[in-house]
Coordinates of C-alpha atoms in Angstrom, one line a residue:
M279 CA 0.0 0.0 0.0
G280 CA 2.8 2.3 0.9
S281 CA 4.6 1.9 -2.5
R282 CA 1.2 2.2 -4.3
G283 CA 0.5 5.4 -2.5
S284 CA 4.0 6.8 -3.2
R285 CA 3.5 6.0 -6.9
L286 CA 0.1 7.7 -6.9
F287 CA 1.6 10.8 -5.2
K288 CA 4.5 11.0 -7.6
G289 CA 2.2 10.5 -10.6
S290 CA -0.1 13.2 -9.4
I291 CA 2.8 15.6 -9.0
F292 CA 4.1 14.7 -12.5
L293 CA 0.6 15.3 -14.0
I294 CA 0.3 18.7 -12.3
V295 CA 3.7 19.7 -13.6
V296 CA 2.8 18.6 -17.2
I297 CA -0.4 20.5 -17.0
A298 CA 1.4 23.6 -15.8
I299 CA 4.0 23.4 -18.6
A300 CA 1.2 22.9 -21.1
I301 CA -0.6 26.0 -19.9
G302 CA 2.5 28.1 -19.5
S303 CA 4.0 27.2 -22.9
R304 CA 1.3 28.9 -24.9
K305 CA -0.3 32.3 -24.9
V306 CA -3.6 31.9 -23.1
D307 CA -6.5 34.4 -23.0
V308 CA -7.2 34.0 -19.3
R309 CA -10.5 35.9 -19.3
Q310 CA -11.8 33.9 -22.3
L311 CA -10.6 30.6 -20.8
L312 CA -12.3 31.3 -17.4
S313 CA -15.5 32.7 -19.0
D314 CA -15.8 29.4 -21.0
A315 CA -14.9 27.2 -18.0
V316 CA -17.2 28.7 -15.4
P317 CA -20.5 27.4 -16.8
V318 CA -19.0 24.0 -17.2
A319 CA -17.7 24.0 -13.6
Q320 CA -21.1 25.1 -12.3
T321 CA -22.7 22.1 -14.0
W322 CA -20.1 19.7 -12.7
K323 CA -20.4 21.1 -9.2
S324 CA -24.1 20.3 -9.1
E325 CA -23.5 16.7 -10.3
W326 CA -20.1 15.8 -8.8
P327 CA -19.3 18.4 -6.0
L328 CA -16.4 16.6 -4.4
T329 CA -14.7 15.6 -7.6
T330 CA -15.1 19.2 -9.0
S331 CA -13.6 20.6 -5.8
A332 CA -10.7 18.3 -6.0
L333 CA -10.1 19.1 -9.7
A334 CA -10.3 22.8 -8.8
I335 CA -7.5 22.4 -6.2
V336 CA -5.4 20.6 -8.9
L337 CA -6.1 23.5 -11.3
V338 CA -5.0 26.1 -8.7
I339 CA -1.7 24.2 -8.2
A340 CA -1.1 23.9 -12.0
W341 CA -2.0 27.6 -12.4
I342 CA 0.6 28.6 -9.9
L343 CA 3.3 26.5 -11.4
S344 CA 2.6 27.8 -14.9
F345 CA 3.0 31.5 -13.9
M346 CA -0.5 32.4 -14.9
P347 CA -2.1 35.4 -13.1
L348 CA -3.9 33.9 -10.2
T349 CA -6.3 36.8 -9.4
P350 CA -8.9 36.0 -12.1
L351 CA -9.0 32.3 -11.1
E352 CA -9.5 33.1 -7.4
V353 CA -12.5 35.4 -8.3
S354 CA -13.9 32.7 -10.6
L355 CA -13.7 30.0 -7.9
G356 CA -15.5 32.3 -5.5
F357 CA -18.2 32.8 -8.1
V358 CA -18.5 29.0 -8.8
F359 CA -18.2 27.6 -5.3
G360 CA -19.3 30.4 -3.0
M361 CA -17.4 31.7 0.0
Q362 CA -17.0 28.6 2.2
V363 CA -16.1 25.9 -0.4
G364 CA -14.3 28.5 -2.6
Y365 CA -12.1 29.6 0.3
L366 CA -11.1 26.0 1.1
V367 CA -10.3 25.2 -2.6
V368 CA -8.2 28.4 -3.0
F369 CA -6.5 28.1 0.3
T370 CA -5.6 24.4 -0.2
G371 CA -4.5 24.9 -3.8
K372 CA -2.4 28.0 -3.0
V373 CA -0.6 26.3 -0.1
L374 CA 0.1 23.1 -2.0
G375 CA 1.0 25.0 -5.3
C376 CA 3.3 27.5 -3.6
S377 CA 5.0 24.8 -1.6
A378 CA 5.5 22.7 -4.7
A379 CA 7.0 25.8 -6.5
F380 CA 9.3 26.5 -3.6
M381 CA 10.5 22.9 -3.4
L382 CA 11.1 22.7 -7.2
G383 CA 13.1 26.0 -6.9
R384 CA 15.2 24.4 -4.2
T385 CA 15.8 21.1 -6.1
L386 CA 15.0 20.1 -9.7
A387 CA 14.5 23.7 -11.0
H388 CA 17.1 25.5 -8.9
S389 CA 19.4 26.3 -11.9
W390 CA 16.5 27.5 -13.9
A391 CA 15.1 29.7 -11.1
Q392 CA 18.6 31.1 -10.5
R393 CA 18.8 32.2 -14.1
Q394 CA 15.2 33.6 -14.2
F395 CA 15.2 35.4 -10.9
G396 CA 18.8 35.7 -9.6
K397 CA 19.4 39.1 -11.1
H398 CA 16.2 40.6 -9.8
E399 CA 17.0 43.7 -7.7
L400 CA 14.3 43.0 -5.1
L401 CA 15.6 39.5 -4.4
R402 CA 19.1 40.8 -3.9
A403 CA 17.8 43.2 -1.3
I404 CA 15.7 40.5 0.3
N405 CA 18.6 38.1 0.5
L406 CA 20.5 40.6 2.6
A407 CA 17.5 41.5 4.8
V408 CA 16.3 38.0 5.4
A409 CA 19.4 37.0 7.4
R410 CA 18.5 39.7 10.0
E411 CA 14.7 39.3 10.2
P412 CA 13.6 36.1 8.3
Y413 CA 10.0 35.9 9.4
K414 CA 9.3 39.6 9.0
I415 CA 10.7 39.7 5.5
C416 CA 8.9 36.5 4.4
F417 CA 5.6 37.9 5.7
I418 CA 6.2 41.2 3.9
V419 CA 7.0 39.4 0.6
R420 CA 3.9 37.1 0.8
L421 CA 1.6 40.1 1.5
A422 CA 3.2 42.3 -1.2
Y423 CA 1.4 42.7 -4.5
V424 CA 4.2 41.1 -6.6
P425 CA 4.1 38.2 -9.0
I426 CA 3.4 34.9 -7.2
S427 CA 6.4 33.3 -9.0
L428 CA 8.7 35.8 -7.3
K429 CA 7.2 34.8 -3.9
N430 CA 7.8 31.1 -4.6
F431 CA 10.7 30.5 -7.0
G432 CA 12.3 33.8 -6.0
L433 CA 12.4 33.0 -2.3
A434 CA 13.7 29.5 -3.2
I435 CA 17.0 30.9 -4.4
V436 CA 17.7 33.1 -1.4
S437 CA 18.7 32.2 2.1
V438 CA 15.2 31.4 3.5
K439 CA 14.7 28.3 5.6
P440 CA 11.8 26.1 4.5
T441 CA 10.2 26.3 7.9
T442 CA 10.1 30.1 7.6
F443 CA 8.7 30.0 4.1
F444 CA 6.0 27.5 5.0
T445 CA 5.0 29.3 8.2
S446 CA 4.6 32.6 6.4
L447 CA 2.8 31.0 3.5
F448 CA 0.2 29.2 5.8
C449 CA -0.4 32.3 8.0
V450 CA -0.7 34.8 5.2
E451 CA -2.9 32.7 3.0
I452 CA -5.4 32.2 5.8
F453 CA -6.2 35.9 5.3
N454 CA -5.1 36.4 1.7
S455 CA -7.2 33.6 0.1
S456 CA -10.4 35.1 1.5
I457 CA -10.2 38.4 -0.3
L458 CA -10.8 37.6 -4.0
V459 CA -13.0 34.6 -3.2
A460 CA -15.3 37.0 -1.3
V461 CA -15.3 39.3 -4.4
G462 CA -16.3 36.4 -6.6
D463 CA -19.0 35.3 -4.1
T464 CA -20.4 38.8 -4.0
A465 CA -20.5 39.0 -7.8
K466 CA -22.5 35.7 -7.8
N467 CA -24.9 37.0 -5.2
L468 CA -25.4 40.3 -7.1
S469 CA -26.0 38.4 -10.3
A470 CA -28.6 36.2 -8.6
L471 CA -30.2 39.3 -7.1
M472 CA -30.4 41.2 -10.4
S473 CA -31.9 38.1 -12.1
G474 CA -34.5 37.7 -9.4
K475 CA -33.4 34.1 -8.6
E476 CA -32.3 34.9 -5.0
P477 CA -34.1 37.9 -3.5
K478 CA -32.4 39.6 -0.5
S479 CA -33.4 42.3 1.9
P480 CA -31.8 45.7 1.6
G481 CA -29.9 45.0 4.9
Q482 CA -28.4 41.8 3.5
I483 CA -27.3 43.6 0.3
A484 CA -25.7 46.4 2.3
V485 CA -23.8 44.0 4.5
M486 CA -22.6 42.0 1.5
V487 CA -21.4 45.0 -0.5
M488 CA -19.8 46.7 2.6
G489 CA -18.0 43.5 3.5
S490 CA -16.5 43.2 0.1
V491 CA -15.5 46.8 0.0
F492 CA -13.9 46.5 3.5
L493 CA -11.9 43.4 2.4
L494 CA -10.7 45.1 -0.7
A495 CA -9.8 48.3 1.2
L496 CA -7.9 46.2 3.7
F497 CA -6.1 44.3 1.0
G498 CA -5.1 47.6 -0.7
Y499 CA -3.9 49.1 2.6
V500 CA -1.8 46.1 3.4
S501 CA -0.3 46.2 -0.2
V502 CA 0.7 49.8 0.3
L503 CA 2.4 49.0 3.6
T504 CA 4.3 46.1 2.2
R505 CA 5.3 48.1 -0.9
R506 CA 6.8 50.7 1.4
A507 CA 8.6 48.1 3.4
L508 CA 10.1 46.6 0.3
Q509 CA 11.2 50.0 -0.8
E510 CA 12.9 50.5 2.5
I511 CA 14.7 47.2 2.0
R512 CA 15.9 48.4 -1.4
E513 CA 17.1 51.7 0.1
E514 CA 19.0 49.8 2.9
Q515 CA 20.7 47.7 0.3
G516 CA 21.7 50.7 -1.8
A517 CA 23.1 52.5 1.3
G518 CA 25.0 49.4 2.3
E519 CA 26.5 49.0 -1.2
A520 CA 27.5 52.7 -1.2
I521 CA 29.3 52.3 2.1
Q522 CA 31.1 49.3 0.8
K523 CA 32.2 51.2 -2.3
G524 CA 33.4 54.1 -0.2
S525 CA 35.4 51.9 2.1
A526 CA 37.0 50.2 -1.0
K527 CA 38.0 53.5 -2.5
T528 CA 39.5 54.6 0.9
R529 CA 41.6 51.4 1.1
V530 CA 42.8 51.9 -2.5
A531 CA 43.8 55.5 -1.8

């Protein structure tokens, strides 16, 4: 049983990587792809809810590994599954997908990740700062509005311990995964409201809209704070490099 389970696990990982490569190797119209997929997913969900949820998790993992923009997918999953199931699907998929990307960046794809991200100015600054405050820097990077590939493959090539990466990933995604899923769920509720399928009281509508606005405002505020923190990290690196150059010139003189 153990060997069979191991083969199944390895086969699943291989399948996910193949799907990710297939998606990432061609130019995909994300909006068109999701608009075509949503009605199909809604039909599948009503007939095979557990299977559809499991496939959605696999899709999130493959999406992350293929460098596709994740935001439209998270909103779409909130629209299809609603808040509770959508949150579980997105959270599970993001944790597994980001973990897989990080481990690939540390092992099989390390040379490739080094070539792709090694020269990135932000990562050079993070590599210096993470030695002083590893958890703080990892939390800032995960909260920042930067490409998810930089958060995963990028952190894989700097001096971040796996335990630090996984802790920040799990803690941040508890909050982060809810934002766009809530937006998708609200869009679904508003669509049902306008079509007359699901009438709601004015109070319910107000709470629903205000809740989504609050979550988006909070997300924007956190993004601004993290962007400022990353800018400070860059400035610290620049000041450090300037001091080193000045010391080198003094020694030469």
